[in-house]
């Protein structure tokens, strides 16, 4: 598991190994937009403020990977991700 911090509320949500960031956010009562939920459509694109992302999508270009994350499939390599949510 790893944690995501939601910058706008300061809230921290734990993402278990068997859940996506998107699912963990929904589990904790957050509304999040999505469509494909398989890393191909781009709908769930979220600004990444800090942290090391393990990008598993097919959407982001390399130059975007420091700044954005697709939260339906991607995860953290270690530690915590801070998202602009
Ligand atoms: Fe389609 Fe995440 S919902 S890329």
CSV table of C-alpha atoms and ligand atoms in Angstrom, one decimal:
chain,number,residue,atom,x,y,z
A,1,UNK,CA,0.0,0.0,0.0
A,2,UNK,CA,1.0,3.6,-0.4
A,3,UNK,CA,-0.6,7.0,0.4
A,4,UNK,CA,-1.9,9.8,-1.7
A,5,UNK,CA,-2.3,13.3,-0.2
A,6,UNK,CA,-5.0,15.5,-1.7
A,7,UNK,CA,-3.4,18.9,-1.8
A,8,UNK,CA,-6.7,20.9,-1.7
A,9,UNK,CA,-8.0,19.4,1.5
A,10,UNK,CA,-4.8,18.1,3.0
A,11,UNK,CA,-6.5,14.7,3.4
A,12,UNK,CA,-4.5,11.5,3.1
A,13,UNK,CA,-5.9,8.3,1.5
A,14,UNK,CA,-4.3,4.9,1.7
A,15,UNK,CA,-4.2,2.9,-1.6
A,16,UNK,CA,-4.2,-0.8,-0.9
A,17,UNK,CA,-2.3,-3.2,-3.2
A,18,UNK,CA,-5.6,-4.5,-4.7
A,19,UNK,CA,-7.2,-1.1,-5.4
A,20,UNK,CA,-6.4,1.7,-7.8
A,21,UNK,CA,-5.9,5.2,-6.7
A,22,UNK,CA,-9.2,6.0,-8.3
A,23,UNK,CA,-11.0,3.2,-6.4
A,24,UNK,CA,-9.4,4.2,-3.1
A,25,UNK,CA,-10.5,7.8,-3.6
A,26,UNK,CA,-14.1,6.6,-4.3
A,27,UNK,CA,-14.0,4.2,-1.3
A,28,UNK,CA,-13.2,7.2,0.9
A,29,UNK,CA,-16.1,9.3,-0.5
A,30,UNK,CA,-14.4,11.4,-3.2
A,31,UNK,CA,-16.0,12.0,-6.6
A,32,UNK,CA,-13.6,11.3,-9.4
A,33,UNK,CA,-14.2,11.3,-13.1
A,34,UNK,CA,-13.2,8.3,-15.2
A,35,UNK,CA,-14.2,6.4,-18.3
A,36,UNK,CA,-12.0,3.5,-19.5
A,37,UNK,CA,-10.3,2.7,-16.2
A,38,UNK,CA,-7.6,0.9,-18.1
A,39,UNK,CA,-5.2,3.7,-18.8
A,40,UNK,CA,-6.1,4.5,-22.4
A,41,UNK,CA,-8.7,7.3,-22.6
A,42,UNK,CA,-7.1,10.1,-20.6
A,43,UNK,CA,-10.2,11.1,-18.6
A,44,UNK,CA,-8.7,10.6,-15.2
A,45,UNK,CA,-5.6,12.7,-15.8
A,46,UNK,CA,-4.6,14.3,-12.6
A,47,UNK,CA,-1.9,16.8,-11.8
A,48,UNK,CA,0.9,15.3,-9.7
A,49,UNK,CA,2.4,17.8,-7.3
A,50,UNK,CA,5.1,15.6,-5.9
A,51,UNK,CA,6.1,12.0,-5.4
A,52,UNK,CA,7.5,9.2,-7.6
A,53,UNK,CA,4.8,7.8,-9.9
A,54,UNK,CA,4.9,4.3,-11.4
A,55,UNK,CA,3.2,5.2,-14.7
A,56,UNK,CA,1.2,2.3,-16.1
A,57,UNK,CA,-1.0,4.1,-18.6
A,58,UNK,CA,-0.8,4.3,-22.4
A,59,UNK,CA,-1.7,8.0,-22.6
A,60,UNK,CA,0.9,10.3,-21.1
A,61,UNK,CA,3.9,11.4,-23.2
A,62,UNK,CA,7.3,11.2,-21.5
A,63,UNK,CA,7.5,15.0,-21.0
A,64,UNK,CA,4.2,14.9,-19.1
A,65,UNK,CA,5.1,12.2,-16.7
A,66,UNK,CA,6.7,14.5,-14.1
A,67,UNK,CA,3.6,16.6,-13.9
A,68,UNK,CA,0.6,14.3,-14.4
A,69,UNK,CA,-0.7,10.8,-13.5
A,70,UNK,CA,-3.5,8.6,-14.7
A,71,UNK,CA,-5.1,7.6,-11.4
A,72,UNK,CA,-7.1,4.6,-12.8
A,73,UNK,CA,-3.9,2.5,-13.3
A,74,UNK,CA,-0.8,4.2,-12.1
A,75,UNK,CA,0.7,3.9,-8.7
A,76,UNK,CA,3.5,5.1,-6.5
A,77,UNK,CA,7.0,3.5,-6.8
A,78,UNK,CA,7.5,4.3,-3.1
A,79,UNK,CA,6.4,6.8,-0.5
A,80,UNK,CA,3.6,9.2,-1.0
A,81,UNK,CA,2.1,11.0,-4.0
A,82,UNK,CA,0.7,14.5,-3.6
A,83,UNK,CA,-2.2,15.1,-6.1
A,84,UNK,CA,-3.8,18.4,-7.1
A,85,UNK,CA,-7.2,17.3,-5.9
B,1,LIG,FE1,-9.3,6.3,-18.9
B,1,LIG,FE2,-8.0,6.6,-16.6
B,1,LIG,S1,-10.1,6.5,-16.9
B,1,LIG,S2,-7.1,6.6,-18.6
